[in-house]
Tab-separated table of C-alpha atoms in Angstrom:
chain	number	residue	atom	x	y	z
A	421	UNK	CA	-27.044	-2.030	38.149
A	422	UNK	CA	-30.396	-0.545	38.669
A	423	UNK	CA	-32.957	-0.121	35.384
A	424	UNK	CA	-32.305	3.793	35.572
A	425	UNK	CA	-28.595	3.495	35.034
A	426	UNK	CA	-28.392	1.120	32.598
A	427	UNK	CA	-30.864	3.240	30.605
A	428	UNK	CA	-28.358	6.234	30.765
A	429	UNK	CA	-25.635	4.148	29.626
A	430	UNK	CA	-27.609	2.807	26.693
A	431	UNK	CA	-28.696	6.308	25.710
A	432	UNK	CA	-24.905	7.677	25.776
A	433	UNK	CA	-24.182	4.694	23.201
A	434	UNK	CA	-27.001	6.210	21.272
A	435	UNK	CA	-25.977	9.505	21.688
A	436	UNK	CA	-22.801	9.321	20.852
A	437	UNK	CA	-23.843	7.115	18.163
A	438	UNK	CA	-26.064	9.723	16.269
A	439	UNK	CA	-23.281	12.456	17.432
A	440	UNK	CA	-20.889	10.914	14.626
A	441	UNK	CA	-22.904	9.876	12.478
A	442	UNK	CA	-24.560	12.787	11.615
A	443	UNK	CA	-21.460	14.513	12.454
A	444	UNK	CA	-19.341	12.760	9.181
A	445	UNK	CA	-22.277	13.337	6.886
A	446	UNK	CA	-21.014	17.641	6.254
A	447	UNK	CA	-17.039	16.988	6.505
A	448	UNK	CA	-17.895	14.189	3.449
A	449	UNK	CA	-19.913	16.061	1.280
A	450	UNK	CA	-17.197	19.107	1.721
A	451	UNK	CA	-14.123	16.962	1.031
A	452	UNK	CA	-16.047	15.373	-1.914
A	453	UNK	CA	-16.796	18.444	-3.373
A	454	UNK	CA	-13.083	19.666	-2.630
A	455	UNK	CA	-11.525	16.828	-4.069
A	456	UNK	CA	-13.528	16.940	-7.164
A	457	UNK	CA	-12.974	20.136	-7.741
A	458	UNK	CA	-9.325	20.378	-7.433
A	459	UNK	CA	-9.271	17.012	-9.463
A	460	UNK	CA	-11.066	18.930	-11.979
A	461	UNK	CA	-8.190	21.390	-12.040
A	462	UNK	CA	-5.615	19.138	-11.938
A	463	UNK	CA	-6.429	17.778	-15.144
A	464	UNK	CA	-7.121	20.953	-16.764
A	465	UNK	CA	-3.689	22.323	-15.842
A	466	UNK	CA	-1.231	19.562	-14.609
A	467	UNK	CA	1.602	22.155	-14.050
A	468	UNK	CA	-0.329	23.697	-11.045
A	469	UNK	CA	-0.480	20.098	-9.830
A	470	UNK	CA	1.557	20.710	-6.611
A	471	UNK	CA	0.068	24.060	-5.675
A	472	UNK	CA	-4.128	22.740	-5.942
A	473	UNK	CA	-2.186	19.289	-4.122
A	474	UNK	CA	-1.164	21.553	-1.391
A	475	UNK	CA	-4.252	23.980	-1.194
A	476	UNK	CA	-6.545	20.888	-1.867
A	477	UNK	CA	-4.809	19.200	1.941
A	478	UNK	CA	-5.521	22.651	3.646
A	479	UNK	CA	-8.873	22.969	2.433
A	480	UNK	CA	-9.780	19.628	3.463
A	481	UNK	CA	-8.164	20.142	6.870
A	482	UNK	CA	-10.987	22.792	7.330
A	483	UNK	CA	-13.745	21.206	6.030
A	484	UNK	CA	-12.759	18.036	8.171
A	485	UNK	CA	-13.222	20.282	11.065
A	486	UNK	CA	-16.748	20.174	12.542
A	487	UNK	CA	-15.960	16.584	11.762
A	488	UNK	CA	-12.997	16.278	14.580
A	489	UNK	CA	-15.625	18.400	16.608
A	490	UNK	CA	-18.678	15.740	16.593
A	491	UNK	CA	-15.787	12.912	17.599
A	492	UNK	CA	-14.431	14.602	20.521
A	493	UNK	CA	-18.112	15.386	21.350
A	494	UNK	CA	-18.965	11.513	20.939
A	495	UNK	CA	-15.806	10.682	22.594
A	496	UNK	CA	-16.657	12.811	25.832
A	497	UNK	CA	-20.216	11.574	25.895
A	498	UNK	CA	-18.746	8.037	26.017
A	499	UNK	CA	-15.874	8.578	28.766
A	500	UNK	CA	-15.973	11.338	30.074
A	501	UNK	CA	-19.826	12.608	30.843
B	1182	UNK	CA	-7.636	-3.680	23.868
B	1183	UNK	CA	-10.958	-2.477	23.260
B	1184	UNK	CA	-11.613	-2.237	27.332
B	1185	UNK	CA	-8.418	0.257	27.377
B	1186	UNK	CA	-10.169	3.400	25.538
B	1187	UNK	CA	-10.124	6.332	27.177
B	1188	UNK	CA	-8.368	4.848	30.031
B	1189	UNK	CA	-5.198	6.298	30.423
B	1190	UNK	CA	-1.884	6.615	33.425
B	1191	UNK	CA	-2.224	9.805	35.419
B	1192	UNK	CA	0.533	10.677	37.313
B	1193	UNK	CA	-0.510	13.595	40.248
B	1194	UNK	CA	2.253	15.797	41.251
B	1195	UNK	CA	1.074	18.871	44.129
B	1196	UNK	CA	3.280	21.759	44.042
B	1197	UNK	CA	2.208	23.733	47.048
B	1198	UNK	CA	-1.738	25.079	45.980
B	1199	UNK	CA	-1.030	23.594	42.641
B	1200	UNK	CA	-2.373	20.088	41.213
B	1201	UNK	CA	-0.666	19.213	38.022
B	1202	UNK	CA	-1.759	16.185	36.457
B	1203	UNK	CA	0.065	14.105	32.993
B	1204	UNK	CA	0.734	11.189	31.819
B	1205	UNK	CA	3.978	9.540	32.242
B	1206	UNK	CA	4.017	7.401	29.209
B	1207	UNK	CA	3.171	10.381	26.875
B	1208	UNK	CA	6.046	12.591	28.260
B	1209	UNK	CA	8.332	9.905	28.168
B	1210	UNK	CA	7.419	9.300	24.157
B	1211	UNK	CA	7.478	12.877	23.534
B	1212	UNK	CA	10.881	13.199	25.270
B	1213	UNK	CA	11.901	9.951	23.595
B	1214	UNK	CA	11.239	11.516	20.118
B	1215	UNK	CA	12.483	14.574	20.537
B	1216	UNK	CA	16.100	12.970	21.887
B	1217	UNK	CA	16.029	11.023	18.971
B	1218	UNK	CA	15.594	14.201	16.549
B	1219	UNK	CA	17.983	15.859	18.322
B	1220	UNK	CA	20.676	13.122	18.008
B	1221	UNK	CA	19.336	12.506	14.192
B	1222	UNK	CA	20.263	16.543	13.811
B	1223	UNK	CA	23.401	15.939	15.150
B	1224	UNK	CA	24.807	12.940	12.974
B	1225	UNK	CA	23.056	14.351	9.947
B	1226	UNK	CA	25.411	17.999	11.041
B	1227	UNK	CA	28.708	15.893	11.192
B	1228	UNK	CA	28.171	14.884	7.776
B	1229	UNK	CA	28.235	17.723	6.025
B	1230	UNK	CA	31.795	18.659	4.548
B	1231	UNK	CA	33.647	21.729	5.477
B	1232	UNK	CA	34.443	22.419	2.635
B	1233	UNK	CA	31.769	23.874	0.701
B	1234	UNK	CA	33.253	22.927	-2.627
B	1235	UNK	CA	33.700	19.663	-2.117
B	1236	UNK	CA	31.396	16.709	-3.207
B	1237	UNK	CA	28.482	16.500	-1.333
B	1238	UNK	CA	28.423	13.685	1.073
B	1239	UNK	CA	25.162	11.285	1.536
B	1240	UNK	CA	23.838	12.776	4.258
B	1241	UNK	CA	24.067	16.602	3.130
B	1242	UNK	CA	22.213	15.067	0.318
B	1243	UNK	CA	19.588	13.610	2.770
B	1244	UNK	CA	19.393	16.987	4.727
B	1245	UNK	CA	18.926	18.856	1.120
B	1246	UNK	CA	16.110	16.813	0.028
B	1247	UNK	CA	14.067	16.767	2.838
B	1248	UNK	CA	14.942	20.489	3.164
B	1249	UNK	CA	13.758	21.173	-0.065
B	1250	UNK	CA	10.409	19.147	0.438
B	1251	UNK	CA	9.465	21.293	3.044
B	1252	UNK	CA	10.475	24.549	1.091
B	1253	UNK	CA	8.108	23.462	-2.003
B	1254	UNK	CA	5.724	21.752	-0.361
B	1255	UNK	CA	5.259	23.173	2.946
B	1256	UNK	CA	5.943	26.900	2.345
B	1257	UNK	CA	5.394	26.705	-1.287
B	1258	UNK	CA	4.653	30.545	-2.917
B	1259	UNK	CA	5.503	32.123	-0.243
B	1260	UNK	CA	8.403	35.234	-0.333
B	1261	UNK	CA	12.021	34.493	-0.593
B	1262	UNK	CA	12.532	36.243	2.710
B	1263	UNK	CA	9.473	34.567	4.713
B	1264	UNK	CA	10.028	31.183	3.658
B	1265	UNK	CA	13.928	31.666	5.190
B	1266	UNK	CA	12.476	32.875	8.237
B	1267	UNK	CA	10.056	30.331	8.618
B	1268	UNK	CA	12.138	27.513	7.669
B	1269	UNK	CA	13.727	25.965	10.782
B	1270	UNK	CA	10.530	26.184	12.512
B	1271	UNK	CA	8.227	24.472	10.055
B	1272	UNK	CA	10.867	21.842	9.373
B	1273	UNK	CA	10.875	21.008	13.016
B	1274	UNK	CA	7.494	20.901	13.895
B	1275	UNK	CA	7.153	19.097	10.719
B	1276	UNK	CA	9.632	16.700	11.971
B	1277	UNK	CA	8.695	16.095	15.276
B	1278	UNK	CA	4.481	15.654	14.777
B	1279	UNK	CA	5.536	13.468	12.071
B	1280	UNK	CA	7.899	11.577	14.217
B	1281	UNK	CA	5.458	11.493	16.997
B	1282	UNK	CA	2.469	10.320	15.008
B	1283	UNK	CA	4.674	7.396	13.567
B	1284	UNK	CA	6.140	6.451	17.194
B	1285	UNK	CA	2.721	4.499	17.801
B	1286	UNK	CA	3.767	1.801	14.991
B	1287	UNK	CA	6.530	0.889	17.379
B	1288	UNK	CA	6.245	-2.549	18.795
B	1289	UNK	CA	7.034	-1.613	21.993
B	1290	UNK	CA	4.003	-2.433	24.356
B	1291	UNK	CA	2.483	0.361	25.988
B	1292	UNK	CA	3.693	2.656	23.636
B	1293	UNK	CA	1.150	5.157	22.562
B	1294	UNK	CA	1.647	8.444	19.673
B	1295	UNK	CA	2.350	11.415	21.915
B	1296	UNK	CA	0.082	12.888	19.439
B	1297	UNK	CA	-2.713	10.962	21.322
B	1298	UNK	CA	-2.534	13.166	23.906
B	1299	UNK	CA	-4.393	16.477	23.544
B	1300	UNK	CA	-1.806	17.883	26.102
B	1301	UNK	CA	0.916	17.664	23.654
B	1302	UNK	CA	-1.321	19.147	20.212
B	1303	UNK	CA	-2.228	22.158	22.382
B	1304	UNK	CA	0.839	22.869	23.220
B	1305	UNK	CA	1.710	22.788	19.966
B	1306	UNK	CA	-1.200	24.674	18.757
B	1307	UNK	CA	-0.192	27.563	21.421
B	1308	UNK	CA	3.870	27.177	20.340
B	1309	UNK	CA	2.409	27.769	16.775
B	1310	UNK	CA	-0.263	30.826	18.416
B	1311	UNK	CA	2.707	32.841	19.577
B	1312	UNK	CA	5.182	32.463	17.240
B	1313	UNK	CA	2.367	34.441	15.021
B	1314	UNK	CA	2.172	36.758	17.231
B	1315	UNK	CA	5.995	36.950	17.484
B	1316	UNK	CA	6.715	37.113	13.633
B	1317	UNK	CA	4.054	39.881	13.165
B	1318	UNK	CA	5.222	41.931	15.545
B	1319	UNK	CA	9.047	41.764	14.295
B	1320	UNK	CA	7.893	42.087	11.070
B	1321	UNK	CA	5.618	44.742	11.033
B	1322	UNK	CA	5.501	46.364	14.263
B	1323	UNK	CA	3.395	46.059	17.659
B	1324	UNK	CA	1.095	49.200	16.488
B	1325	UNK	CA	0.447	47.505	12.994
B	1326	UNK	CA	0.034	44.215	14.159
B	1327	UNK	CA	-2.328	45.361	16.851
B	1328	UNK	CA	-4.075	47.120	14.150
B	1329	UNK	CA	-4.780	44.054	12.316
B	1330	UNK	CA	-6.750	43.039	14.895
B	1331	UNK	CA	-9.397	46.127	14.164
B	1332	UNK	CA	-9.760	45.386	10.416
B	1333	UNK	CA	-11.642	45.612	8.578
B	1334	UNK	CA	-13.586	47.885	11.156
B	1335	UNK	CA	-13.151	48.177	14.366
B	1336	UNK	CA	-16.195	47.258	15.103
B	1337	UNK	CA	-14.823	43.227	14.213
B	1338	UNK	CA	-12.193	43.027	17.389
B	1339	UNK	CA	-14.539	40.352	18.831
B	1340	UNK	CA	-14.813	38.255	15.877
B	1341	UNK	CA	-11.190	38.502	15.180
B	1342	UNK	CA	-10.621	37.501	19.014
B	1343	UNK	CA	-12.901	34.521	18.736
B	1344	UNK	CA	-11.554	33.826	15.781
B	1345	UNK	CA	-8.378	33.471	16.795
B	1346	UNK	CA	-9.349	31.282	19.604
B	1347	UNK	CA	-11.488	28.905	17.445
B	1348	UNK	CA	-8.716	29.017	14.956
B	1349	UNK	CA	-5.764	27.836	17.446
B	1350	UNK	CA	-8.650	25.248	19.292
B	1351	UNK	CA	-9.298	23.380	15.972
B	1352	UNK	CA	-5.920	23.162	15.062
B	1353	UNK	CA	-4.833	21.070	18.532
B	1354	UNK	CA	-8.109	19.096	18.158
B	1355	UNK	CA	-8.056	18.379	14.341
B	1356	UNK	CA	-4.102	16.628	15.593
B	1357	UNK	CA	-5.586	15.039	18.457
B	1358	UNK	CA	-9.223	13.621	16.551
B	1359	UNK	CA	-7.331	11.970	14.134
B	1360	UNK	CA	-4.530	10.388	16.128
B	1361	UNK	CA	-7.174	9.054	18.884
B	1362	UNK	CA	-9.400	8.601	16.017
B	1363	UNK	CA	-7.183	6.214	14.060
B	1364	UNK	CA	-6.082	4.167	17.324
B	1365	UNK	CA	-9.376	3.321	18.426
B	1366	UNK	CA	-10.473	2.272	15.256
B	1367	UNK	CA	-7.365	0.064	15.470
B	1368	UNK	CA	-8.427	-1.000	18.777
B	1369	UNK	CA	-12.079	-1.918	17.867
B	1370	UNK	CA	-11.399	-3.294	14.348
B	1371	UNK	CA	-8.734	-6.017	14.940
B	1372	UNK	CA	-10.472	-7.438	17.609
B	1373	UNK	CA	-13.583	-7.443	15.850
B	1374	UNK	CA	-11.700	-9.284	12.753
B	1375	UNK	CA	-10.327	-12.125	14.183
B	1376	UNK	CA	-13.310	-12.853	16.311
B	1377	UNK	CA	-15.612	-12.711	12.998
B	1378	UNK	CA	-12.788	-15.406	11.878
B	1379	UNK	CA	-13.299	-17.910	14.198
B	1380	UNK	CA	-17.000	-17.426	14.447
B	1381	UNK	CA	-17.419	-18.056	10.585
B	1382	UNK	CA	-14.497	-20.206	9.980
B	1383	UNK	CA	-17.104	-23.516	8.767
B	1384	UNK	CA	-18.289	-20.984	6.085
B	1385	UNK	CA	-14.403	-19.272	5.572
B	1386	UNK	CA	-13.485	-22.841	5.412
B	1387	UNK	CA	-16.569	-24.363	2.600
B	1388	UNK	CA	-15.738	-20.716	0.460
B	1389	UNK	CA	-11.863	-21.784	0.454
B	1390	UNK	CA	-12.447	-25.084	-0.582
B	1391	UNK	CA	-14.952	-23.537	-3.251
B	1392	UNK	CA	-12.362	-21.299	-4.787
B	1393	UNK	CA	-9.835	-24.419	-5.209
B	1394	UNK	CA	-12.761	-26.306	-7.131
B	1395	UNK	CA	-12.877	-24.094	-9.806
B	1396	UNK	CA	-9.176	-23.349	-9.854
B	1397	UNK	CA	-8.800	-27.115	-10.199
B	1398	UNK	CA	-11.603	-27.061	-13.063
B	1399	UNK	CA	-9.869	-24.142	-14.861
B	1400	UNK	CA	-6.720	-26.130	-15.090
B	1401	UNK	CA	-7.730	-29.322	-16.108
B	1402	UNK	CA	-9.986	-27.760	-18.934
B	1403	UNK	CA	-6.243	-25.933	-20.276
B	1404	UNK	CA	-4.309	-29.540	-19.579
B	1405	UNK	CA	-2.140	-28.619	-16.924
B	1406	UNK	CA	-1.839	-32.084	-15.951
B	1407	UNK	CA	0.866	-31.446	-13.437
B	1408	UNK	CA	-0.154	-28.157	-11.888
B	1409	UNK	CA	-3.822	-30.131	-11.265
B	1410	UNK	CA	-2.522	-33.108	-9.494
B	1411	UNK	CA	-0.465	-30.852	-7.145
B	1412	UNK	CA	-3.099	-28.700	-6.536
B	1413	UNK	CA	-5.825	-31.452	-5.776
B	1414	UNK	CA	-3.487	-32.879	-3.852
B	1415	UNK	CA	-3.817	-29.563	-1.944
B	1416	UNK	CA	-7.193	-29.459	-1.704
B	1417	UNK	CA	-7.810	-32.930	-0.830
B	1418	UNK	CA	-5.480	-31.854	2.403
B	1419	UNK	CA	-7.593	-29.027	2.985
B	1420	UNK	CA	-10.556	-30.830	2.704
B	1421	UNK	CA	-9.119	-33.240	5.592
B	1422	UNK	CA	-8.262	-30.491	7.751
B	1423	UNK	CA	-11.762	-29.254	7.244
B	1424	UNK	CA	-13.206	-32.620	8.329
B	1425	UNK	CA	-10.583	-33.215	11.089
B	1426	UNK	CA	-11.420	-29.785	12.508
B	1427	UNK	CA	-14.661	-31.110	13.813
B	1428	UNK	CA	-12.311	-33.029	16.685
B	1429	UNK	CA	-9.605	-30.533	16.712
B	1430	UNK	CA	-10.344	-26.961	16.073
B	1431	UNK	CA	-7.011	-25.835	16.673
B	1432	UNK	CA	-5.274	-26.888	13.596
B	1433	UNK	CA	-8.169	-24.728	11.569
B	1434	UNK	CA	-8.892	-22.080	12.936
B	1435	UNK	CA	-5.574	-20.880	14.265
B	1436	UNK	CA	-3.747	-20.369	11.106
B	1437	UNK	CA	-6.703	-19.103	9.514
B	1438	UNK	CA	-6.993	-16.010	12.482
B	1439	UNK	CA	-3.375	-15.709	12.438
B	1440	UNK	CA	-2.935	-15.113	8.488
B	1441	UNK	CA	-6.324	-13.024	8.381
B	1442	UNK	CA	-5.442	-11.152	11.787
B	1443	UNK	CA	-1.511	-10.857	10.487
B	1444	UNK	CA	-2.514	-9.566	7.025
B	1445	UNK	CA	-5.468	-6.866	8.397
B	1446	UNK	CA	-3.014	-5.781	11.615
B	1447	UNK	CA	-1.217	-4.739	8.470
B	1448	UNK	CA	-3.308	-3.152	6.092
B	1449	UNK	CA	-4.820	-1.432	9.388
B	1450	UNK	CA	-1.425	-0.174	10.863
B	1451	UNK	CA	-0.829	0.951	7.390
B	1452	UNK	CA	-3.847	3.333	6.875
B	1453	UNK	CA	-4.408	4.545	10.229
B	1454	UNK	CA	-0.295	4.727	11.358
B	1455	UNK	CA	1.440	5.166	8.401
B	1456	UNK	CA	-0.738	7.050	5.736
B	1457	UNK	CA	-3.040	8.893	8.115
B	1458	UNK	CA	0.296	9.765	10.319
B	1459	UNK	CA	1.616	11.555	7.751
B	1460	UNK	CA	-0.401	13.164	6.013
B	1461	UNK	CA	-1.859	14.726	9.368
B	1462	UNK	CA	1.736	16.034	9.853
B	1463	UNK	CA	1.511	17.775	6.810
B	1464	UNK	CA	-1.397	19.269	7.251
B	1465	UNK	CA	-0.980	20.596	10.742
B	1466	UNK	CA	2.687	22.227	9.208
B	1467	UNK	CA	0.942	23.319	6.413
B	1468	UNK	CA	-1.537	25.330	8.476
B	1469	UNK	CA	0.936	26.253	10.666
B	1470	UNK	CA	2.675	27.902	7.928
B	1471	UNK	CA	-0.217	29.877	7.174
B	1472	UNK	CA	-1.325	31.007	10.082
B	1473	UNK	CA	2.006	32.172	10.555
B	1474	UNK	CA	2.109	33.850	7.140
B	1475	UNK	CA	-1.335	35.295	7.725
B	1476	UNK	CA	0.053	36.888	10.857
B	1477	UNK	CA	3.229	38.632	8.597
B	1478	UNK	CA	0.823	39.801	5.918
């Protein structure tokens, strides 16, 4: 393998890398938040329990989004590009 | 294990102009789990008695349950009406992602979560996609429904559009992230584990032997006479096998990878098969349901 290639590949394990890294760093702070939050509730009014449980999972579904979105981006930078 | 990420069996089949490309192994799991379902369905159906004031048999018990966890927990405040409507269709997509996700813990080599496959999620995503479509329509009407599409002014139709388009994208890749997600985490970790084993098994090996010393200590400061000899005895043996390893690794560091490697493939299969399986069946139902719900409104 030739000096220029081998650069590229080190630079997509960088990339990719960086990609998730940086990536996880919004879809934690949002599910922290979420979770504290409806942890908060919880124990302020245990009857609503199941509906915040329920509410809580879609919320964090969301937030996890742009999360999924830097892996498959990492992902096809590592197999695919 | 590690060098098979992102490689996967493609199977090319030309029909005339058309290319069509899958993998074998994921439609044969899919098809697997979905025969399996069926035939589930089936035996669960034959147990229910005709009679519908007799006493209830195990398995209409089984089928209530279940029924009623998706009702609560799935559809949860949603109208009498909607939630009968929606019922079947949550319960079985419920079923089979679930099904799917936990077909990977299998020990069946070569076997790989349909799930794994963004094929199968989009498909699901776009089953989900026009079933809204479908319910809003026979609910309220195709000139409503359109309408809903120009609120809250007209001016928004390209939002909604793209919105609707982001929405059903994220909801096959949010499947599919977590699935692959989980299995090459799996793939990289275990490997990772057992080689750290064997590379640090003089220091594993020195902490074990450090962690019987003051076990020993403890019990001969309480007089436990008999529980101390035993136990040195123990360590004395280990303390051989330590010292014998130097000529023959094998009786070292072998049962030290396997119980380390046997006891993480666990803890690892649980968290990213069975935990993570689930709850990202729930969650994909659970937005299914309202999507589907938002569609109705």
């Amino acid at each position: 393998m030739e000096i220029g290639a081998e650069l590229v590949q080190g630079l997509k394990y960088l990339a990719a890398g960086i990609c998730m890294g940086i990536g996880a760093i919004g879809p934690a702070l949002g599910e922290g938040r979420i979770g504290a939050s409806a942890l908060e509730s919880m124990a302020r009014q245990p009857e609503m329990a199941n509906t915040l449980l329920r509410n809580m999972i879609i919320a964090d579904a969301i937030a996890e989004t742009t999360g999924i979105y830097s892996l498959i981006v990492a992902i096809m930078i590592l197999f695919v590009v | 294990m590690s060098s098979e990420i992102g490689k996967d069996l493609v199977w090319r089949v030309r029909l005339g102009p058309l290319s069509i490309a899958f993998n074998p192994l994921t439609l044969a799991t899919a098809l697997g789990v979905a025969l399996l379902l069926l035939l589930l369905g089936l035996w669960l159906r034959r147990g229910i008695p005709r009679d519908p004031e007799a006493r209830p048999s195990r398995r209409l018990v089984l089928l209530t349950a279940f029924l009623e966890f998706v009702d609560r927990q799935i559809l949860g405040t949603m109208e009498e009406k909607t939630k009968q409507n929606l019922l079947p269709f949550v319960a079985t997509l419920f079923l089979f992602v679930l099904a799917s996700n936990l077909s990977s813990l299998l020990p069946i080599p070569g076997l790989v979560a349909p799930t794994r496959d963004l094929n199968v999620t989009l498909g699901l995503a776009l089953l989900v996609y026009a079933f809204c479509h479908i319910y809003g329509i026979r609910t309220k009407g195709l000139l409503r429904h359109g309408k809903s599409y120009l609120e809250p002014l007209p001016v928004m139709l390209p939002m909604n559009l793209v919105g609707d388009l982001g929405r059903t994208l994220s909801h096959a890749f949010r499947l599919f992230g977590n699935i692959l997600g989980g299995s090459i985490m799996l793939a990289v970790i275990f490997p990772i584990l057992v080689d750290l084993v064997a590379r640090f098994r003089w220091i594993l090996g020195i902490l074990f032997l450090l962690v019987g010393l003051v076990a020993l200590r403890a019990l001969w400061r309480r007089g436990k006479k008999k529980a101390f000899y035993a136990l040195g005895l123990a360590w004395l043996g280990a303390l051989v096998l330590l010292v014998v390893h130097v000529w023959l690794p094998v009786l070292w560091v072998v049962p030290a990878a396997f119980l380390i490697g046997t006891g993480a493939g666990v803890v690892l299969n649980f968290f990213f098969g069975l935990f993570s399986g689930t709850i990202q069946a729930l969650v994909f139902t659970l937005l299914a349901a309202a999507y589907i719900q938002m569609a109705a409104e």
